[in-house]
Amino acid sequence: MSLDLTTTIEHLYSGTPVYKNELINLLKCEDPQIIELLRSKANSVRQEIYGTDVYIRGLIEFTNYCKNNCYYCGIRRDNLVATRYRLAPEDILSCCDEGYKLGFRTFVLQGGEDGFFTRDKICHIVASIKDKYPDCALTLSIGEWSRADYQAFYNAGADRYLLRHETACKDHYSKLHPENMCLDTRKECLFNLKDIGFQVGSGFMVGSPFQTLDNLVEDIFFLAQLKPHMIGIGPYITHKDTPFRDKESGSLDMTLKLISILRLSHPKALIPATTALGTIHPNGRELGLKAGANVIMPNLSPASVREKYMLYDNKLSTGKEAAEGLDELKKSVAKAGYKVVIDVGHSKLI
Ligand code: 5AD
């Protein structure tokens, strides 16, 4: 077993700065003993801070219209095969009603960047959910807006905001997105959100096309700078109706390794075992928890629209991945050694 890498893991654990080369070597490493050491350290850090609790979030995918044209994403504007939908505010509230009964205390409103949903419309939806469920947290995941818009969402009652940076390297960013999108704007949004007072989540795809190990290290360093409350990472998964249809998907092992590294460097962060992880491996979610994740986000959208929010091929939305499958999820989480709890599940960073 490599002594160097043992030291790197120790340094991550103790919060001692780690060099780029060390991280690259750790990401390259295939020694099962080192990988297991990394995983078990990450798991024990998670247990120190959050015990065996797993927080659940009800994910409501309320629109799949999107003005953006990200090359990897199944709901990109130029995907003419996608069947588009929008939920009415009453439908969104019914999802929350359903979710509340099931035990969800966080609702996540996620959607494409859809001009139909103006600042006022979003504020209205946010306020009506918070009015009905003041004991719940509301998370928005609706992309890039101006600082004034974010402030309005916050004033309306939104607590958290998810906006993945996708890749922290400019050059790589431009290979994943068309010219009108830019990494600086994305970063500015994230810092604005934090400054306003949101609990902020960021993250990236693992194994996205053209990604190098250097890029992943930049992602780790960017997150160290941002210090988000939540970190969402999942494997890139090919979608057949995008320009990246022929690109390979990311790997389970690399994603798990990165979850562990991020848990060690952000002990108090909320880290989901994502749907993408569950999609590439039948046991992906449970392996994610064992690697240091402590959140799961089952789908609370109406069953009729789930198939239409296809960010990537075969995206799961039934069984354990669905809010109604919560009993099944609880069992599999318990089998992995953890416990789904009814809790608003704020980050211990605040
Ligand atoms: N594979 C994996 N994740 C994807 N996302 C979008 N498209 C894909 C894909 N093909 C992720 C992005 C986005 C989040 C909502 O979904 O990281 O931020």
mmCIF file with all atom_site columns, N, CA and C and ligand atoms in Angstrom, residues 70-75 110-111 141 162-166 186 203-206 232 234-239 242 249 276 309-313, ligand 1:
data_model
loop_
_atom_site.group_PDB
_atom_site.id
_atom_site.type_symbol
_atom_site.label_atom_id
_atom_site.label_alt_id
_atom_site.label_comp_id
_atom_site.label_asym_id
_atom_site.label_entity_id
_atom_site.label_seq_id
_atom_site.pdbx_PDB_ins_code
_atom_site.Cartn_x
_atom_site.Cartn_y
_atom_site.Cartn_z
_atom_site.occupancy
_atom_site.B_iso_or_equiv
_atom_site.pdbx_formal_charge
_atom_site.auth_seq_id
_atom_site.auth_comp_id
_atom_site.auth_asym_id
_atom_site.auth_atom_id
_atom_site.pdbx_PDB_model_num
ATOM   1   N N   . CYS A 1 70  ? -26.925 23.166 -23.562 1.00 0.00 ? 70  CYS A N   1
ATOM   2   C CA  . CYS A 1 70  ? -25.770 22.419 -23.054 1.00 0.00 ? 70  CYS A CA  1
ATOM   3   C C   . CYS A 1 70  ? -25.646 21.099 -23.831 1.00 0.00 ? 70  CYS A C   1
ATOM   4   N N   . TYR A 1 71  ? -24.435 20.812 -24.293 1.00 0.00 ? 71  TYR A N   1
ATOM   5   C CA  . TYR A 1 71  ? -24.267 19.678 -25.219 1.00 0.00 ? 71  TYR A CA  1
ATOM   6   C C   . TYR A 1 71  ? -24.578 18.325 -24.598 1.00 0.00 ? 71  TYR A C   1
ATOM   7   N N   . TYR A 1 72  ? -24.535 18.246 -23.270 1.00 0.00 ? 72  TYR A N   1
ATOM   8   C CA  . TYR A 1 72  ? -24.696 16.947 -22.593 1.00 0.00 ? 72  TYR A CA  1
ATOM   9   C C   . TYR A 1 72  ? -26.129 16.648 -22.163 1.00 0.00 ? 72  TYR A C   1
ATOM   10  N N   . CYS A 1 73  ? -26.982 17.681 -22.168 1.00 0.00 ? 73  CYS A N   1
ATOM   11  C CA  . CYS A 1 73  ? -28.246 17.555 -21.434 1.00 0.00 ? 73  CYS A CA  1
ATOM   12  C C   . CYS A 1 73  ? -29.433 17.207 -22.326 1.00 0.00 ? 73  CYS A C   1
ATOM   13  N N   . GLY A 1 74  ? -30.222 16.260 -21.872 1.00 0.00 ? 74  GLY A N   1
ATOM   14  C CA  . GLY A 1 74  ? -31.362 15.760 -22.639 1.00 0.00 ? 74  GLY A CA  1
ATOM   15  C C   . GLY A 1 74  ? -32.499 16.755 -22.799 1.00 0.00 ? 74  GLY A C   1
ATOM   16  N N   . ILE A 1 75  ? -32.560 17.787 -21.934 1.00 0.00 ? 75  ILE A N   1
ATOM   17  C CA  . ILE A 1 75  ? -33.644 18.766 -22.117 1.00 0.00 ? 75  ILE A CA  1
ATOM   18  C C   . ILE A 1 75  ? -33.128 20.068 -22.743 1.00 0.00 ? 75  ILE A C   1
ATOM   19  N N   . GLN A 1 110 ? -37.009 21.960 -9.243  1.00 0.00 ? 110 GLN A N   1
ATOM   20  C CA  . GLN A 1 110 ? -35.975 21.990 -10.278 1.00 0.00 ? 110 GLN A CA  1
ATOM   21  C C   . GLN A 1 110 ? -36.611 22.136 -11.655 1.00 0.00 ? 110 GLN A C   1
ATOM   22  N N   . GLY A 1 111 ? -35.971 22.898 -12.511 1.00 0.00 ? 111 GLY A N   1
ATOM   23  C CA  . GLY A 1 111 ? -36.487 23.035 -13.866 1.00 0.00 ? 111 GLY A CA  1
ATOM   24  C C   . GLY A 1 111 ? -35.439 23.573 -14.806 1.00 0.00 ? 111 GLY A C   1
ATOM   25  N N   . SER A 1 141 ? -33.721 25.093 -7.902  1.00 0.00 ? 141 SER A N   1
ATOM   26  C CA  . SER A 1 141 ? -32.658 24.664 -8.799  1.00 0.00 ? 141 SER A CA  1
ATOM   27  C C   . SER A 1 141 ? -33.110 25.028 -10.206 1.00 0.00 ? 141 SER A C   1
ATOM   28  N N   . LEU A 1 162 ? -29.567 25.197 -5.614  1.00 0.00 ? 162 LEU A N   1
ATOM   29  C CA  . LEU A 1 162 ? -28.611 24.272 -6.238  1.00 0.00 ? 162 LEU A CA  1
ATOM   30  C C   . LEU A 1 162 ? -28.240 24.776 -7.633  1.00 0.00 ? 162 LEU A C   1
ATOM   31  N N   . LEU A 1 163 ? -26.953 24.937 -7.853  1.00 0.00 ? 163 LEU A N   1
ATOM   32  C CA  . LEU A 1 163 ? -26.464 25.345 -9.176  1.00 0.00 ? 163 LEU A CA  1
ATOM   33  C C   . LEU A 1 163 ? -25.085 24.727 -9.357  1.00 0.00 ? 163 LEU A C   1
ATOM   34  N N   . ARG A 1 164 ? -25.041 23.633 -10.086 1.00 0.00 ? 164 ARG A N   1
ATOM   35  C CA  . ARG A 1 164 ? -23.732 23.008 -10.286 1.00 0.00 ? 164 ARG A CA  1
ATOM   36  C C   . ARG A 1 164 ? -22.849 23.899 -11.149 1.00 0.00 ? 164 ARG A C   1
ATOM   37  N N   . HIS A 1 165 ? -21.567 23.950 -10.812 1.00 0.00 ? 165 HIS A N   1
ATOM   38  C CA  . HIS A 1 165 ? -20.670 24.726 -11.680 1.00 0.00 ? 165 HIS A CA  1
ATOM   39  C C   . HIS A 1 165 ? -20.331 23.924 -12.943 1.00 0.00 ? 165 HIS A C   1
ATOM   40  N N   . GLU A 1 166 ? -20.540 22.616 -12.900 1.00 0.00 ? 166 GLU A N   1
ATOM   41  C CA  . GLU A 1 166 ? -20.365 21.658 -14.017 1.00 0.00 ? 166 GLU A CA  1
ATOM   42  C C   . GLU A 1 166 ? -18.907 21.348 -14.338 1.00 0.00 ? 166 GLU A C   1
ATOM   43  N N   . ARG A 1 186 ? -21.452 31.825 -14.149 1.00 0.00 ? 186 ARG A N   1
ATOM   44  C CA  . ARG A 1 186 ? -21.896 30.758 -13.266 1.00 0.00 ? 186 ARG A CA  1
ATOM   45  C C   . ARG A 1 186 ? -21.314 30.946 -11.861 1.00 0.00 ? 186 ARG A C   1
ATOM   46  N N   . GLY A 1 203 ? -21.535 21.642 -7.732  1.00 0.00 ? 203 GLY A N   1
ATOM   47  C CA  . GLY A 1 203 ? -21.048 20.297 -8.052  1.00 0.00 ? 203 GLY A CA  1
ATOM   48  C C   . GLY A 1 203 ? -20.789 20.147 -9.535  1.00 0.00 ? 203 GLY A C   1
ATOM   49  N N   . PHE A 1 204 ? -20.549 18.928 -9.937  1.00 0.00 ? 204 PHE A N   1
ATOM   50  C CA  . PHE A 1 204 ? -20.118 18.690 -11.325 1.00 0.00 ? 204 PHE A CA  1
ATOM   51  C C   . PHE A 1 204 ? -20.417 17.257 -11.733 1.00 0.00 ? 204 PHE A C   1
ATOM   52  N N   . MET A 1 205 ? -20.294 17.011 -13.028 1.00 0.00 ? 205 MET A N   1
ATOM   53  C CA  . MET A 1 205 ? -20.466 15.647 -13.529 1.00 0.00 ? 205 MET A CA  1
ATOM   54  C C   . MET A 1 205 ? -19.106 14.954 -13.577 1.00 0.00 ? 205 MET A C   1
ATOM   55  N N   . VAL A 1 206 ? -19.102 13.699 -13.255 1.00 0.00 ? 206 VAL A N   1
ATOM   56  C CA  . VAL A 1 206 ? -17.853 12.934 -13.258 1.00 0.00 ? 206 VAL A CA  1
ATOM   57  C C   . VAL A 1 206 ? -17.786 12.156 -14.578 1.00 0.00 ? 206 VAL A C   1
ATOM   58  N N   . GLY A 1 232 ? -23.277 18.313 -5.013  1.00 0.00 ? 232 GLY A N   1
ATOM   59  C CA  . GLY A 1 232 ? -23.900 17.247 -5.801  1.00 0.00 ? 232 GLY A CA  1
ATOM   60  C C   . GLY A 1 232 ? -23.000 16.834 -6.948  1.00 0.00 ? 232 GLY A C   1
ATOM   61  N N   . GLY A 1 234 ? -22.368 13.513 -9.808  1.00 0.00 ? 234 GLY A N   1
ATOM   62  C CA  . GLY A 1 234 ? -22.867 12.239 -10.321 1.00 0.00 ? 234 GLY A CA  1
ATOM   63  C C   . GLY A 1 234 ? -22.162 11.961 -11.616 1.00 0.00 ? 234 GLY A C   1
ATOM   64  N N   . PRO A 1 235 ? -22.193 10.700 -12.054 1.00 0.00 ? 235 PRO A N   1
ATOM   65  C CA  . PRO A 1 235 ? -21.532 10.391 -13.330 1.00 0.00 ? 235 PRO A CA  1
ATOM   66  C C   . PRO A 1 235 ? -22.257 11.072 -14.482 1.00 0.00 ? 235 PRO A C   1
ATOM   67  N N   . TYR A 1 236 ? -21.509 11.523 -15.470 1.00 0.00 ? 236 TYR A N   1
ATOM   68  C CA  . TYR A 1 236 ? -22.124 11.948 -16.735 1.00 0.00 ? 236 TYR A CA  1
ATOM   69  C C   . TYR A 1 236 ? -22.704 10.692 -17.375 1.00 0.00 ? 236 TYR A C   1
ATOM   70  N N   . ILE A 1 237 ? -23.916 10.803 -17.879 1.00 0.00 ? 237 ILE A N   1
ATOM   71  C CA  . ILE A 1 237 ? -24.533 9.666  -18.574 1.00 0.00 ? 237 ILE A CA  1
ATOM   72  C C   . ILE A 1 237 ? -25.007 10.136 -19.946 1.00 0.00 ? 237 ILE A C   1
ATOM   73  N N   . THR A 1 238 ? -24.673 9.373  -20.954 1.00 0.00 ? 238 THR A N   1
ATOM   74  C CA  . THR A 1 238 ? -24.992 9.739  -22.333 1.00 0.00 ? 238 THR A CA  1
ATOM   75  C C   . THR A 1 238 ? -26.500 9.885  -22.553 1.00 0.00 ? 238 THR A C   1
ATOM   76  N N   . HIS A 1 239 ? -26.865 10.833 -23.387 1.00 0.00 ? 239 HIS A N   1
ATOM   77  C CA  . HIS A 1 239 ? -28.261 10.946 -23.822 1.00 0.00 ? 239 HIS A CA  1
ATOM   78  C C   . HIS A 1 239 ? -28.279 10.844 -25.343 1.00 0.00 ? 239 HIS A C   1
ATOM   79  N N   . THR A 1 242 ? -28.537 14.075 -27.950 1.00 0.00 ? 242 THR A N   1
ATOM   80  C CA  . THR A 1 242 ? -27.672 15.245 -27.749 1.00 0.00 ? 242 THR A CA  1
ATOM   81  C C   . THR A 1 242 ? -26.434 15.106 -28.658 1.00 0.00 ? 242 THR A C   1
ATOM   82  N N   . SER A 1 249 ? -20.159 7.200  -20.910 1.00 0.00 ? 249 SER A N   1
ATOM   83  C CA  . SER A 1 249 ? -20.614 7.680  -19.599 1.00 0.00 ? 249 SER A CA  1
ATOM   84  C C   . SER A 1 249 ? -19.473 7.629  -18.585 1.00 0.00 ? 249 SER A C   1
ATOM   85  N N   . ALA A 1 276 ? -28.248 9.900  -10.774 1.00 0.00 ? 276 ALA A N   1
ATOM   86  C CA  . ALA A 1 276 ? -27.340 9.413  -11.825 1.00 0.00 ? 276 ALA A CA  1
ATOM   87  C C   . ALA A 1 276 ? -26.510 8.232  -11.306 1.00 0.00 ? 276 ALA A C   1
ATOM   88  N N   . TYR A 1 309 ? -38.688 14.233 -18.069 1.00 0.00 ? 309 TYR A N   1
ATOM   89  C CA  . TYR A 1 309 ? -37.544 14.987 -17.537 1.00 0.00 ? 309 TYR A CA  1
ATOM   90  C C   . TYR A 1 309 ? -36.300 14.109 -17.683 1.00 0.00 ? 309 TYR A C   1
ATOM   91  N N   . MET A 1 310 ? -35.971 13.808 -18.936 1.00 0.00 ? 310 MET A N   1
ATOM   92  C CA  . MET A 1 310 ? -34.880 12.872 -19.223 1.00 0.00 ? 310 MET A CA  1
ATOM   93  C C   . MET A 1 310 ? -33.581 13.630 -19.464 1.00 0.00 ? 310 MET A C   1
ATOM   94  N N   . LEU A 1 311 ? -32.857 13.887 -18.395 1.00 0.00 ? 311 LEU A N   1
ATOM   95  C CA  . LEU A 1 311 ? -31.583 14.590 -18.560 1.00 0.00 ? 311 LEU A CA  1
ATOM   96  C C   . LEU A 1 311 ? -30.575 13.696 -19.267 1.00 0.00 ? 311 LEU A C   1
ATOM   97  N N   . TYR A 1 312 ? -30.722 12.371 -19.047 1.00 0.00 ? 312 TYR A N   1
ATOM   98  C CA  . TYR A 1 312 ? -29.816 11.387 -19.662 1.00 0.00 ? 312 TYR A CA  1
ATOM   99  C C   . TYR A 1 312 ? -30.603 10.101 -19.843 1.00 0.00 ? 312 TYR A C   1
ATOM   100 N N   . ASP A 1 313 ? -30.052 9.182  -20.650 1.00 0.00 ? 313 ASP A N   1
ATOM   101 C CA  . ASP A 1 313 ? -30.769 7.946  -20.976 1.00 0.00 ? 313 ASP A CA  1
ATOM   102 C C   . ASP A 1 313 ? -31.058 7.120  -19.718 1.00 0.00 ? 313 ASP A C   1
HETATM 103 N N1  . 5AD B 2 .   ? -25.572 13.092 -17.333 1.00 0.00 ? 1   5AD B N1  1
HETATM 104 C C1  . 5AD B 2 .   ? -25.460 13.340 -16.011 1.00 0.00 ? 1   5AD B C1  1
HETATM 105 N N2  . 5AD B 2 .   ? -25.888 14.464 -15.423 1.00 0.00 ? 1   5AD B N2  1
HETATM 106 C C2  . 5AD B 2 .   ? -26.460 15.386 -16.215 1.00 0.00 ? 1   5AD B C2  1
HETATM 107 N N3  . 5AD B 2 .   ? -26.960 16.595 -15.931 1.00 0.00 ? 1   5AD B N3  1
HETATM 108 C C3  . 5AD B 2 .   ? -27.439 17.142 -17.062 1.00 0.00 ? 1   5AD B C3  1
HETATM 109 N N4  . 5AD B 2 .   ? -27.247 16.298 -18.098 1.00 0.00 ? 1   5AD B N4  1
HETATM 110 C C4  . 5AD B 2 .   ? -26.632 15.200 -17.600 1.00 0.00 ? 1   5AD B C4  1
HETATM 111 C C5  . 5AD B 2 .   ? -26.153 14.005 -18.153 1.00 0.00 ? 1   5AD B C5  1
HETATM 112 N N5  . 5AD B 2 .   ? -26.251 13.745 -19.460 1.00 0.00 ? 1   5AD B N5  1
HETATM 113 C C6  . 5AD B 2 .   ? -26.847 17.190 -14.591 1.00 0.00 ? 1   5AD B C6  1
HETATM 114 C C7  . 5AD B 2 .   ? -26.133 18.546 -14.665 1.00 0.00 ? 1   5AD B C7  1
HETATM 115 C C8  . 5AD B 2 .   ? -27.173 19.496 -14.113 1.00 0.00 ? 1   5AD B C8  1
HETATM 116 C C9  . 5AD B 2 .   ? -28.053 18.595 -13.287 1.00 0.00 ? 1   5AD B C9  1
HETATM 117 C C10 . 5AD B 2 .   ? -29.436 19.105 -13.059 1.00 0.00 ? 1   5AD B C10 1
HETATM 118 O O1  . 5AD B 2 .   ? -28.114 17.408 -14.052 1.00 0.00 ? 1   5AD B O1  1
HETATM 119 O O2  . 5AD B 2 .   ? -24.972 18.517 -13.847 1.00 0.00 ? 1   5AD B O2  1
HETATM 120 O O3  . 5AD B 2 .   ? -26.622 20.531 -13.324 1.00 0.00 ? 1   5AD B O3  1
#
